[in-house]
Amino acid sequence: MKVLIIDDSSTMRRIHRNILLEAGCKDEDIIDAEDGEKALQLANSNNIGLFIVDWNMPHLNGLQFVKIIRSMEKYSLTPVVMITSEAAKYNVMEAITSGVTNYIVKPVKAEIFLEKISKYLT
């Protein structure tokens, strides 16, 4: 199963990749993008089984990205885990209403990250 990590921070993308590798994902099944625009290109040219997306990114933010992929039949039911510093209840509700499957507030510990995504890594 391919996992797409979308975050404008290369450090965060590397951390998430390392946790996924520890969870048993294959390196070739983990792809990443620094913004929503590049992520859409990758989603169109791959069969993604899990999206891990940050909210605050340039060009096309995480929430906009989620709304677009949810409108695509191919990804209408694909799990989307949003990891963000946006902690206000309003933001959480907006993300879930837009189609986010699970929501994690930064900073996040590896154990919490794994707990939240493990059910999608089958």
N, CA, C and O atoms as a printed pandas DataFrame, in Angstrom:
     atom_number atom_name residue_name chain_id  residue_number  x_coord  y_coord  z_coord
0              1         N          MET        A               1    0.835   -1.177    0.000
1              2        CA          MET        A               1    0.000    0.000    0.000
2              3         C          MET        A               1    0.887    1.250    0.000
3              4         O          MET        A               1    1.835    1.354    0.778
4              5         N          LYS        A               2    0.562    2.182   -0.877
5              6        CA          LYS        A               2    1.324    3.427   -0.942
6              7         C          LYS        A               2    0.779    4.440    0.058
7              8         O          LYS        A               2   -0.430    4.591    0.232
8              9         N          VAL        A               3    1.720    5.132    0.712
9             10        CA          VAL        A               3    1.392    6.192    1.656
10            11         C          VAL        A               3    1.974    7.487    1.109
11            12         O          VAL        A               3    3.140    7.532    0.717
12            13         N          LEU        A               4    1.160    8.541    1.082
13            14        CA          LEU        A               4    1.625    9.848    0.631
14            15         C          LEU        A               4    1.669   10.795    1.819
15            16         O          LEU        A               4    0.645   11.091    2.434
16            17         N          ILE        A               5    2.878   11.266    2.132
17            18        CA          ILE        A               5    3.094   12.238    3.212
18            19         C          ILE        A               5    3.162   13.620    2.571
19            20         O          ILE        A               5    3.954   13.851    1.657
20            21         N          ILE        A               6    2.320   14.543    3.062
21            22        CA          ILE        A               6    2.272   15.888    2.493
22            23         C          ILE        A               6    2.536   16.894    3.607
23            24         O          ILE        A               6    1.710   17.082    4.501
24            25         N          ASP        A               7    3.693   17.531    3.540
25            26        CA          ASP        A               7    4.080   18.504    4.566
26            27         C          ASP        A               7    5.147   19.402    3.968
27            28         O          ASP        A               7    6.050   18.920    3.284
28            29         N          ASP        A               8    5.054   20.701    4.216
29            30        CA          ASP        A               8    6.056   21.613    3.662
30            31         C          ASP        A               8    7.382   21.543    4.409
31            32         O          ASP        A               8    8.375   22.101    3.942
32            33         N          SER        A               9    7.420   20.878    5.546
33            34        CA          SER        A               9    8.660   20.711    6.310
34            35         C          SER        A               9    9.326   19.391    5.936
35            36         O          SER        A               9    8.767   18.317    6.158
36            37         N          SER        A              10   10.523   19.483    5.369
37            38        CA          SER        A              10   11.249   18.258    5.013
38            39         C          SER        A              10   11.582   17.440    6.256
39            40         O          SER        A              10   11.648   16.212    6.194
40            41         N          THR        A              11   11.792   18.111    7.375
41            42        CA          THR        A              11   12.076   17.404    8.636
42            43         C          THR        A              11   10.870   16.565    9.050
43            44         O          THR        A              11   11.025   15.404    9.429
44            45         N          MET        A              12    9.677   17.139    8.982
45            46        CA          MET        A              12    8.472   16.394    9.352
46            47         C          MET        A              12    8.240   15.231    8.395
47            48         O          MET        A              12    7.849   14.146    8.824
48            49         N          ARG        A              13    8.474   15.446    7.108
49            50        CA          ARG        A              13    8.308   14.345    6.149
50            51         C          ARG        A              13    9.262   13.214    6.479
51            52         O          ARG        A              13    8.880   12.046    6.410
52            53         N          ARG        A              14   10.497   13.540    6.838
53            54        CA          ARG        A              14   11.493   12.518    7.181
54            55         C          ARG        A              14   11.090   11.784    8.467
55            56         O          ARG        A              14   11.222   10.562    8.542
56            57         N          ILE        A              15   10.606   12.504    9.465
57            58        CA          ILE        A              15   10.177   11.879   10.727
58            59         C          ILE        A              15    9.024   10.918   10.466
59            60         O          ILE        A              15    9.038    9.782   10.941
60            61         N          HIS        A              16    8.033   11.370    9.714
61            62        CA          HIS        A              16    6.884   10.499    9.416
62            63         C          HIS        A              16    7.319    9.268    8.619
63            64         O          HIS        A              16    6.847    8.160    8.870
64            65         N          ARG        A              17    8.219    9.471    7.660
65            66        CA          ARG        A              17    8.735    8.336    6.868
66            67         C          ARG        A              17    9.411    7.315    7.789
67            68         O          ARG        A              17    9.164    6.115    7.675
68            69         N          ASN        A              18   10.257    7.788    8.692
69            70        CA          ASN        A              18   10.972    6.874    9.587
70            71         C          ASN        A              18   10.015    6.087   10.482
71            72         O          ASN        A              18   10.227    4.899   10.730
72            73         N          ILE        A              19    8.972    6.743   10.962
73            74        CA          ILE        A              19    7.981    6.042   11.790
74            75         C          ILE        A              19    7.248    4.995   10.953
75            76         O          ILE        A              19    7.008    3.884   11.424
76            77         N          LEU        A              20    6.895    5.339    9.728
77            78        CA          LEU        A              20    6.232    4.378    8.845
78            79         C          LEU        A              20    7.132    3.182    8.544
79            80         O          LEU        A              20    6.665    2.044    8.497
80            81         N          LEU        A              21    8.416    3.441    8.344
81            82        CA          LEU        A              21    9.362    2.348    8.109
82            83         C          LEU        A              21    9.444    1.434    9.326
83            84         O          LEU        A              21    9.467    0.211    9.189
84            85         N          GLU        A              22    9.487    2.030   10.519
85            86        CA          GLU        A              22    9.505    1.231   11.750
86            87         C          GLU        A              22    8.227    0.413   11.905
87            88         O          GLU        A              22    8.244   -0.663   12.503
88            89         N          ALA        A              23    7.116    0.922   11.365
89            90        CA          ALA        A              23    5.835    0.221   11.446
90            91         C          ALA        A              23    5.724   -0.896   10.416
91            92         O          ALA        A              23    4.741   -1.636   10.400
92            93         N          GLY        A              24    6.742   -1.018    9.547
93            94        CA          GLY        A              24    6.749   -2.109    8.585
94            95         C          GLY        A              24    6.460   -1.718    7.152
95            96         O          GLY        A              24    6.423   -2.586    6.279
96            97         N          CYS        A              25    6.254   -0.446    6.882
97            98        CA          CYS        A              25    6.049   -0.005    5.497
98            99         C          CYS        A              25    7.360   -0.133    4.726
99           100         O          CYS        A              25    8.443    0.023    5.291
100          101         N          LYS        A              26    7.249   -0.413    3.454
101          102        CA          LYS        A              26    8.424   -0.484    2.585
102          103         C          LYS        A              26    8.760    0.925    2.101
103          104         O          LYS        A              26    7.870    1.721    1.805
104          105         N          ASP        A              27   10.053    1.219    2.024
105          106        CA          ASP        A              27   10.506    2.538    1.607
106          107         C          ASP        A              27    9.922    2.936    0.254
107          108         O          ASP        A              27    9.550    4.092    0.054
108          109         N          GLU        A              28    9.838    1.988   -0.670
109          110        CA          GLU        A              28    9.322    2.313   -2.006
110          111         C          GLU        A              28    7.816    2.582   -2.012
111          112         O          GLU        A              28    7.280    3.074   -3.005
112          113         N          ASP        A              29    7.138    2.265   -0.920
113          114        CA          ASP        A              29    5.701    2.531   -0.813
114          115         C          ASP        A              29    5.388    3.859   -0.134
115          116         O          ASP        A              29    4.220    4.215    0.024
116          117         N          ILE        A              30    6.422    4.591    0.268
117          118        CA          ILE        A              30    6.230    5.879    0.928
118          119         C          ILE        A              30    6.702    6.975   -0.020
119          120         O          ILE        A              30    7.870    7.018   -0.404
120          121         N          ILE        A              31    5.793    7.845   -0.385
121          122        CA          ILE        A              31    6.147    8.979   -1.235
122          123         C          ILE        A              31    5.757   10.255   -0.494
123          124         O          ILE        A              31    4.929   10.229    0.417
124          125         N          ASP        A              32    6.364   11.372   -0.896
125          126        CA          ASP        A              32    6.049   12.608   -0.188
126          127         C          ASP        A              32    5.999   13.802   -1.126
127          128         O          ASP        A              32    6.515   13.782   -2.243
128          129         N          ALA        A              33    5.351   14.846   -0.612
129          130        CA          ALA        A              33    5.207   16.090   -1.353
130          131         C          ALA        A              33    5.298   17.250   -0.377
131          132         O          ALA        A              33    4.912   17.131    0.786
132          133         N          GLU        A              34    5.814   18.375   -0.862
133          134        CA          GLU        A              34    5.982   19.543    0.003
134          135         C          GLU        A              34    4.775   20.486   -0.015
135          136         O          GLU        A              34    4.739   21.457    0.741
136          137         N          ASP        A              35    3.793   20.209   -0.867
137          138        CA          ASP        A              35    2.572   21.016   -0.869
138          139         C          ASP        A              35    1.445   20.238   -1.541
139          140         O          ASP        A              35    1.662   19.181   -2.133
140          141         N          GLY        A              36    0.254   20.780   -1.436
141          142        CA          GLY        A              36   -0.918   20.104   -1.967
142          143         C          GLY        A              36   -0.925   19.977   -3.478
143          144         O          GLY        A              36   -1.455   19.002   -4.010
144          145         N          GLU        A              37   -0.347   20.941   -4.182
145          146        CA          GLU        A              37   -0.302   20.866   -5.641
146          147         C          GLU        A              37    0.507   19.661   -6.110
147          148         O          GLU        A              37    0.052   18.888   -6.953
148          149         N          LYS        A              38    1.707   19.508   -5.558
149          150        CA          LYS        A              38    2.534   18.357   -5.934
150          151         C          LYS        A              38    1.855   17.059   -5.482
151          152         O          LYS        A              38    1.919   16.048   -6.180
152          153         N          ALA        A              39    1.213   17.090   -4.323
153          154        CA          ALA        A              39    0.521   15.909   -3.817
154          155         C          ALA        A              39   -0.598   15.466   -4.765
155          156         O          ALA        A              39   -0.795   14.269   -4.974
156          157         N          LEU        A              40   -1.325   16.421   -5.335
157          158        CA          LEU        A              40   -2.375   16.067   -6.294
158          159         C          LEU        A              40   -1.795   15.379   -7.519
159          160         O          LEU        A              40   -2.370   14.417   -8.028
160          161         N          GLN        A              41   -0.657   15.870   -7.991
161          162        CA          GLN        A              41    0.001   15.227   -9.131
162          163         C          GLN        A              41    0.375   13.788   -8.785
163          164         O          GLN        A              41    0.165   12.873   -9.582
164          165         N          LEU        A              42    0.935   13.597   -7.584
165          166        CA          LEU        A              42    1.327   12.252   -7.160
166          167         C          LEU        A              42    0.105   11.355   -6.953
167          168         O          LEU        A              42    0.143   10.168   -7.278
168          169         N          ALA        A              43   -0.963   11.912   -6.418
169          170        CA          ALA        A              43   -2.187   11.130   -6.209
170          171         C          ALA        A              43   -2.778   10.687   -7.544
171          172         O          ALA        A              43   -3.311    9.583   -7.655
172          173         N          ASN        A              44   -2.685   11.539   -8.546
173          174        CA          ASN        A              44   -3.217   11.193   -9.865
174          175         C          ASN        A              44   -2.396   10.127  -10.571
175          176         O          ASN        A              44   -2.931    9.375  -11.385
176          177         N          SER        A              45   -1.110   10.053  -10.272
177          178        CA          SER        A              45   -0.247    9.104  -10.970
178          179         C          SER        A              45    0.085    7.863  -10.134
179          180         O          SER        A              45    0.876    7.024  -10.566
180          181         N          ASN        A              46   -0.505    7.739   -8.951
181          182        CA          ASN        A              46   -0.277    6.588   -8.072
182          183         C          ASN        A              46   -1.615    6.113   -7.511
183          184         O          ASN        A              46   -2.638    6.782   -7.659
184          185         N          ASN        A              47   -1.590    4.961   -6.874
185          186        CA          ASN        A              47   -2.765    4.463   -6.168
186          187         C          ASN        A              47   -2.457    4.554   -4.677
187          188         O          ASN        A              47   -1.861    3.639   -4.109
188          189         N          ILE        A              48   -2.854    5.637   -4.052
189          190        CA          ILE        A              48   -2.522    5.922   -2.654
190          191         C          ILE        A              48   -3.526    5.228   -1.742
191          192         O          ILE        A              48   -4.734    5.281   -1.973
192          193         N          GLY        A              49   -3.006    4.575   -0.696
193          194        CA          GLY        A              49   -3.860    3.892    0.269
194          195         C          GLY        A              49   -4.023    4.649    1.569
195          196         O          GLY        A              49   -4.914    4.334    2.358
196          197         N          LEU        A              50   -3.171    5.650    1.812
197          198        CA          LEU        A              50   -3.242    6.468    3.021
198          199         C          LEU        A              50   -2.572    7.805    2.745
199          200         O          LEU        A              50   -1.465    7.865    2.209
200          201         N          PHE        A              51   -3.265    8.879    3.123
201          202        CA          PHE        A              51   -2.704   10.222    3.033
202          203         C          PHE        A              51   -2.397   10.714    4.444
203          204         O          PHE        A              51   -3.228   10.598    5.345
204          205         N          ILE        A              52   -1.196   11.265    4.631
205          206        CA          ILE        A              52   -0.824   11.930    5.880
206          207         C          ILE        A              52   -0.534   13.372    5.479
207          208         O          ILE        A              52    0.412   13.635    4.737
208          209         N          VAL        A              53   -1.346   14.301    5.969
209          210        CA          VAL        A              53   -1.297   15.657    5.425
210          211         C          VAL        A              53   -1.258   16.720    6.523
211          212         O          VAL        A              53   -1.965   16.638    7.527
212          213         N          ASP        A              54   -0.420   17.702    6.297
213          214        CA          ASP        A              54   -0.349   18.884    7.156
214          215         C          ASP        A              54   -1.400   19.877    6.665
215          216         O          ASP        A              54   -1.778   19.850    5.494
216          217         N          TRP        A              55   -1.861   20.732    7.531
217          218        CA          TRP        A              55   -2.860   21.741    7.143
218          219         C          TRP        A              55   -2.185   22.930    6.480
219          220         O          TRP        A              55   -2.557   23.315    5.371
220          221         N          ASN        A              56   -1.197   23.516    7.147
221          222        CA          ASN        A              56   -0.591   24.772    6.708
222          223         C          ASN        A              56    0.574   24.532    5.759
223          224         O          ASN        A              56    1.672   24.156    6.168
224          225         N          MET        A              57    0.300   24.763    4.472
225          226        CA          MET        A              57    1.315   24.617    3.433
226          227         C          MET        A              57    1.079   25.684    2.372
227          228         O          MET        A              57   -0.038   26.181    2.229
228          229         N          PRO        A              58    2.123   26.037    1.628
229          230        CA          PRO        A              58    1.941   27.014    0.545
230          231         C          PRO        A              58    1.225   26.397   -0.656
231          232         O          PRO        A              58    1.099   25.177   -0.759
232          233         N          HIS        A              59    0.765   27.248   -1.547
233          234        CA          HIS        A              59    0.154   26.898   -2.830
234          235         C          HIS        A              59   -1.238   26.280   -2.679
235          236         O          HIS        A              59   -2.217   26.855   -3.154
236          237         N          LEU        A              60   -1.341   25.138   -2.036
237          238        CA          LEU        A              60   -2.618   24.460   -1.823
238          239         C          LEU        A              60   -2.517   23.824   -0.446
239          240         O          LEU        A              60   -1.761   22.872   -0.255
240          241         N          ASN        A              61   -3.273   24.343    0.512
241          242        CA          ASN        A              61   -3.114   23.843    1.878
242          243         C          ASN        A              61   -3.775   22.479    2.060
243          244         O          ASN        A              61   -4.475   21.990    1.173
244          245         N          GLY        A              62   -3.543   21.882    3.206
245          246        CA          GLY        A              62   -4.024   20.533    3.470
246          247         C          GLY        A              62   -5.527   20.402    3.413
247          248         O          GLY        A              62   -6.039   19.408    2.898
248          249         N          LEU        A              63   -6.245   21.378    3.927
249          250        CA          LEU        A              63   -7.702   21.316    3.911
250          251         C          LEU        A              63   -8.234   21.406    2.478
251          252         O          LEU        A              63   -9.160   20.682    2.112
252          253         N          GLN        A              64   -7.657   22.282    1.681
253          254        CA          GLN        A              64   -8.046   22.380    0.274
254          255         C          GLN        A              64   -7.750   21.066   -0.447
255          256         O          GLN        A              64   -8.553   20.600   -1.255
256          257         N          PHE        A              65   -6.591   20.471   -0.148
257          258        CA          PHE        A              65   -6.216   19.201   -0.752
258          259         C          PHE        A              65   -7.240   18.115   -0.420
259          260         O          PHE        A              65   -7.669   17.368   -1.299
260          261         N          VAL        A              66   -7.624   18.033    0.846
261          262        CA          VAL        A              66   -8.584   17.015    1.279
262          263         C          VAL        A              66   -9.911   17.195    0.542
263          264         O          VAL        A              66  -10.496   16.215    0.082
264          265         N          LYS        A              67  -10.380   18.404    0.427
265          266        CA          LYS        A              67  -11.647   18.651   -0.264
266          267         C          LYS        A              67  -11.580   18.204   -1.723
267          268         O          LYS        A              67  -12.548   17.664   -2.258
268          269         N          ILE        A              68  -10.441   18.430   -2.359
269          270        CA          ILE        A              68  -10.283   18.025   -3.764
270          271         C          ILE        A              68  -10.262   16.507   -3.891
271          272         O          ILE        A              68  -10.962   15.950   -4.736
272          273         N          ILE        A              69   -9.465   15.826   -3.058
273          274        CA          ILE        A              69   -9.398   14.366   -3.228
274          275         C          ILE        A              69  -10.707   13.691   -2.823
275          276         O          ILE        A              69  -11.049   12.637   -3.360
276          277         N          ARG        A              70  -11.428   14.275   -1.899
277          278        CA          ARG        A              70  -12.725   13.700   -1.510
278          279         C          ARG        A              70  -13.740   13.805   -2.639
279          280         O          ARG        A              70  -14.704   13.042   -2.677
280          281         N          SER        A              71  -13.534   14.738   -3.554
281          282        CA          SER        A              71  -14.435   14.875   -4.705
282          283         C          SER        A              71  -14.073   13.887   -5.819
283          284         O          SER        A              71  -14.820   13.738   -6.786
284          285         N          MET        A              72  -12.935   13.219   -5.681
285          286        CA          MET        A              72  -12.488   12.242   -6.678
286          287         C          MET        A              72  -12.986   10.850   -6.265
287          288         O          MET        A              72  -12.763   10.406   -5.138
288          289         N          GLU        A              73  -13.653   10.183   -7.186
289          290        CA          GLU        A              73  -14.186    8.850   -6.873
290          291         C          GLU        A              73  -13.083    7.912   -6.372
291          292         O          GLU        A              73  -13.298    7.126   -5.449
292          293         N          LYS        A              74  -11.922    8.002   -6.981
293          294        CA          LYS        A              74  -10.790    7.141   -6.638
294          295         C          LYS        A              74  -10.400    7.248   -5.161
295          296         O          LYS        A              74   -9.973    6.261   -4.564
296          297         N          TYR        A              75  -10.543    8.427   -4.575
297          298        CA          TYR        A              75  -10.099    8.658   -3.200
298          299         C          TYR        A              75  -11.222    9.062   -2.240
299          300         O          TYR        A              75  -10.958    9.594   -1.162
300          301         N          SER        A              76  -12.434    8.817   -2.622
301          302        CA          SER        A              76  -13.556    9.248   -1.780
302          303         C          SER        A              76  -13.580    8.563   -0.416
303          304         O          SER        A              76  -14.122    9.117    0.540
304          305         N          LEU        A              77  -13.001    7.367   -0.312
305          306        CA          LEU        A              77  -12.997    6.632    0.955
306          307         C          LEU        A              77  -11.600    6.351    1.513
307          308         O          LEU        A              77  -11.472    5.685    2.541
308          309         N          THR        A              78  -10.559    6.847    0.853
309          310        CA          THR        A              78   -9.186    6.613    1.295
310          311         C          THR        A              78   -8.925    7.347    2.609
311          312         O          THR        A              78   -9.272    8.521    2.736
312          313         N          PRO        A              79   -8.317    6.672    3.589
313          314        CA          PRO        A              79   -8.030    7.346    4.867
314          315         C          PRO        A              79   -7.106    8.556    4.706
315          316         O          PRO        A              79   -6.121    8.519    3.969
316          317         N          VAL        A              80   -7.457    9.623    5.417
317          318        CA          VAL        A              80   -6.660   10.843    5.444
318          319         C          VAL        A              80   -6.425   11.205    6.903
319          320         O          VAL        A              80   -7.372   11.458    7.647
320          321         N          VAL        A              81   -5.155   11.229    7.310
321          322        CA          VAL        A              81   -4.787   11.630    8.661
322          323         C          VAL        A              81   -4.151   13.005    8.569
323          324         O          VAL        A              81   -3.133   13.185    7.901
324          325         N          MET        A              82   -4.760   13.977    9.245
325          326        CA          MET        A              82   -4.214   15.334    9.255
326          327         C          MET        A              82   -3.395   15.519   10.525
327          328         O          MET        A              82   -3.873   15.266   11.631
328          329         N          ILE        A              83   -2.154   15.965   10.350
329          330        CA          ILE        A              83   -1.268   16.252   11.473
330          331         C          ILE        A              83   -0.929   17.736   11.386
331          332         O          ILE        A              83   -0.292   18.178   10.430
332          333         N          THR        A              84   -1.358   18.505   12.391
333          334        CA          THR        A              84   -1.257   19.959   12.283
334          335         C          THR        A              84   -1.162   20.619   13.650
335          336         O          THR        A              84   -1.466   20.009   14.675
336          337         N          SER        A              85   -0.744   21.852   13.645
337          338        CA          SER        A              85   -0.717   22.639   14.879
338          339         C          SER        A              85   -2.047   23.347   15.115
339          340         O          SER        A              85   -2.225   23.996   16.145
340          341         N          GLU        A              86   -2.973   23.232   14.182
341          342        CA          GLU        A              86   -4.300   23.845   14.310
342          343         C          GLU        A              86   -5.109   23.039   15.330
343          344         O          GLU        A              86   -5.657   21.988   14.998
344          345         N          ALA        A              87   -5.180   23.527   16.558
345          346        CA          ALA        A              87   -5.775   22.753   17.647
346          347         C          ALA        A              87   -7.167   23.220   18.068
347          348         O          ALA        A              87   -7.811   22.563   18.885
348          349         N          ALA        A              88   -7.636   24.326   17.534
349          350        CA          ALA        A              88   -8.949   24.845   17.929
350          351         C          ALA        A              88  -10.051   23.863   17.537
351          352         O          ALA        A              88   -9.988   23.236   16.479
352          353         N          LYS        A              89  -11.044   23.738   18.385
353          354        CA          LYS        A              89  -12.145   22.807   18.132
354          355         C          LYS        A              89  -12.793   23.088   16.776
355          356         O          LYS        A              89  -13.174   22.160   16.063
356          357         N          TYR        A              90  -12.916   24.353   16.428
357          358        CA          TYR        A              90  -13.482   24.736   15.142
358          359         C          TYR        A              90  -12.678   24.118   13.991
359          360         O          TYR        A              90  -13.259   23.609   13.032
360          361         N          ASN        A              91  -11.341   24.163   14.085
361          362        CA          ASN        A              91  -10.489   23.607   13.033
362          363         C          ASN        A              91  -10.665   22.095   12.918
363          364         O          ASN        A              91  -10.743   21.551   11.816
364          365         N          VAL        A              92  -10.726   21.431   14.054
365          366        CA          VAL        A              92  -10.913   19.978   14.049
366          367         C          VAL        A              92  -12.236   19.636   13.364
367          368         O          VAL        A              92  -12.287   18.747   12.513
368          369         N          MET        A              93  -13.288   20.329   13.729
369          370        CA          MET        A              93  -14.604   20.063   13.141
370          371         C          MET        A              93  -14.617   20.363   11.636
371          372         O          MET        A              93  -15.216   19.623   10.857
372          373         N          GLU        A              94  -13.959   21.441   11.240
373          374        CA          GLU        A              94  -13.898   21.778    9.817
374          375         C          GLU        A              94  -13.158   20.696    9.031
375          376         O          GLU        A              94  -13.575   20.315    7.937
376          377         N          ALA        A              95  -12.062   20.210    9.601
377          378        CA          ALA        A              95  -11.285   19.165    8.926
378          379         C          ALA        A              95  -12.103   17.883    8.792
379          380         O          ALA        A              95  -12.128   17.269    7.726
380          381         N          ILE        A              96  -12.764   17.485    9.859
381          382        CA          ILE        A              96  -13.557   16.254    9.819
382          383         C          ILE        A              96  -14.733   16.398    8.850
383          384         O          ILE        A              96  -15.043   15.467    8.106
384          385         N          THR        A              97  -15.373   17.540    8.858
385          386        CA          THR        A              97  -16.474   17.793    7.926
386          387         C          THR        A              97  -15.983   17.762    6.480
387          388         O          THR        A              97  -16.730   17.385    5.577
388          389         N          SER        A              98  -14.747   18.152    6.261
389          390        CA          SER        A              98  -14.169   18.168    4.911
390          391         C          SER        A              98  -13.711   16.792    4.452
391          392         O          SER        A              98  -13.395   16.607    3.277
392          393         N          GLY        A              99  -13.670   15.823    5.362
393          394        CA          GLY        A              99  -13.329   14.473    4.946
394          395         C          GLY        A              99  -12.093   13.867    5.590
395          396         O          GLY        A              99  -11.667   12.780    5.198
396          397         N          VAL        A             100  -11.511   14.544    6.565
397          398        CA          VAL        A             100  -10.354   13.982    7.268
398          399         C          VAL        A             100  -10.830   12.805    8.116
399          400         O          VAL        A             100  -11.838   12.908    8.815
400          401         N          THR        A             101  -10.112   11.699    8.055
401          402        CA          THR        A             101  -10.477   10.497    8.790
402          403         C          THR        A             101  -10.030   10.555   10.237
403          404         O          THR        A             101  -10.743   10.109   11.136
404          405         N          ASN        A             102   -8.837   11.113   10.459
405          406        CA          ASN        A             102   -8.284   11.215   11.803
406          407         C          ASN        A             102   -7.468   12.496   11.889
407          408         O          ASN        A             102   -6.923   12.954   10.885
408          409         N          TYR        A             103   -7.381   13.075   13.077
409          410        CA          TYR        A             103   -6.779   14.393   13.274
410          411         C          TYR        A             103   -5.807   14.312   14.440
411          412         O          TYR        A             103   -6.177   13.876   15.530
412          413         N          ILE        A             104   -4.569   14.729   14.217
413          414        CA          ILE        A             104   -3.537   14.696   15.254
414          415         C          ILE        A             104   -2.954   16.101   15.393
415          416         O          ILE        A             104   -2.578   16.730   14.404
416          417         N          VAL        A             105   -2.883   16.584   16.634
417          418        CA          VAL        A             105   -2.340   17.920   16.890
418          419         C          VAL        A             105   -0.849   17.813   17.200
419          420         O          VAL        A             105   -0.426   16.991   18.013
420          421         N          LYS        A             106   -0.052   18.673   16.525
421          422        CA          LYS        A             106    1.391   18.746   16.774
422          423         C          LYS        A             106    1.646   19.472   18.084
423          424         O          LYS        A             106    0.826   20.303   18.474
424          425         N          PRO        A             107    2.725   19.204   18.770
425          426        CA          PRO        A             107    3.697   18.155   18.468
426          427         C          PRO        A             107    3.113   16.790   18.833
427          428         O          PRO        A             107    2.332   16.655   19.775
428          429         N          VAL        A             108    3.512   15.798   18.069
429          430        CA          VAL        A             108    2.986   14.458   18.274
430          431         C          VAL        A             108    4.131   13.489   18.538
431          432         O          VAL        A             108    5.171   13.541   17.881
432          433         N          LYS        A             109    3.929   12.622   19.491
433          434        CA          LYS        A             109    4.923   11.599   19.791
434          435         C          LYS        A             109    4.760   10.437   18.823
435          436         O          LYS        A             109    3.663   10.178   18.329
436          437         N          ALA        A             110    5.846    9.748   18.558
437          438        CA          ALA        A             110    5.831    8.624   17.624
438          439         C          ALA        A             110    4.783    7.589   18.006
439          440         O          ALA        A             110    4.114    7.035   17.134
440          441         N          GLU        A             111    4.633    7.323   19.304
441          442        CA          GLU        A             111    3.679    6.304   19.750
442          443         C          GLU        A             111    2.245    6.706   19.387
443          444         O          GLU        A             111    1.452    5.867   18.959
444          445         N          ILE        A             112    1.920    7.975   19.559
445          446        CA          ILE        A             112    0.580    8.462   19.235
446          447         C          ILE        A             112    0.352    8.395   17.730
447          448         O          ILE        A             112   -0.709    7.974   17.269
448          449         N          PHE        A             113    1.356    8.813   16.974
449          450        CA          PHE        A             113    1.275    8.759   15.513
450          451         C          PHE        A             113    0.999    7.331   15.062
451          452         O          PHE        A             113    0.095    7.092   14.262
452          453         N          LEU        A             114    1.772    6.389   15.572
453          454        CA          LEU        A             114    1.588    4.984   15.212
454          455         C          LEU        A             114    0.216    4.467   15.619
455          456         O          LEU        A             114   -0.434    3.745   14.863
456          457         N          GLU        A             115   -0.214    4.836   16.804
457          458        CA          GLU        A             115   -1.524    4.401   17.277
458          459         C          GLU        A             115   -2.638    4.874   16.345
459          460         O          GLU        A             115   -3.570    4.129   16.043
460          461         N          LYS        A             116   -2.527    6.120   15.897
461          462        CA          LYS        A             116   -3.570    6.706   15.053
462          463         C          LYS        A             116   -3.574    6.153   13.630
463          464         O          LYS        A             116   -4.632    6.075   13.006
464          465         N          ILE        A             117   -2.403    5.766   13.105
465          466        CA          ILE        A             117   -2.349    5.314   11.724
466          467         C          ILE        A             117   -2.303    3.803   11.545
467          468         O          ILE        A             117   -2.536    3.305   10.443
468          469         N          SER        A             118   -2.007    3.070   12.608
469          470        CA          SER        A             118   -1.795    1.620   12.477
470          471         C          SER        A             118   -2.996    0.895   11.872
471          472         O          SER        A             118   -2.823   -0.062   11.118
472          473         N          LYS        A             119   -4.188    1.333   12.187
473          474        CA          LYS        A             119   -5.387    0.653   11.653
474          475         C          LYS        A             119   -5.534    0.839   10.145
475          476         O          LYS        A             119   -6.277    0.096    9.504
476          477         N          TYR        A             120   -4.843    1.812    9.574
477          478        CA          TYR        A             120   -4.925    2.047    8.136
478          479         C          TYR        A             120   -3.809    1.353    7.360
479          480         O          TYR        A             120   -3.828    1.341    6.129
480          481         N          LEU        A             121   -2.841    0.779    8.063
481          482        CA          LEU        A             121   -1.667    0.191    7.405
482          483         C          LEU        A             121   -1.827   -1.306    7.156
483          484         O          LEU        A             121   -0.929   -2.083    7.480
484          485         N          THR        A             122   -2.927   -1.706    6.602
485          486        CA          THR        A             122   -3.154   -3.128    6.339
486          487         C          THR        A             122   -2.965   -3.469    4.894
487          488         O          THR        A             122   -3.120   -4.628    4.508
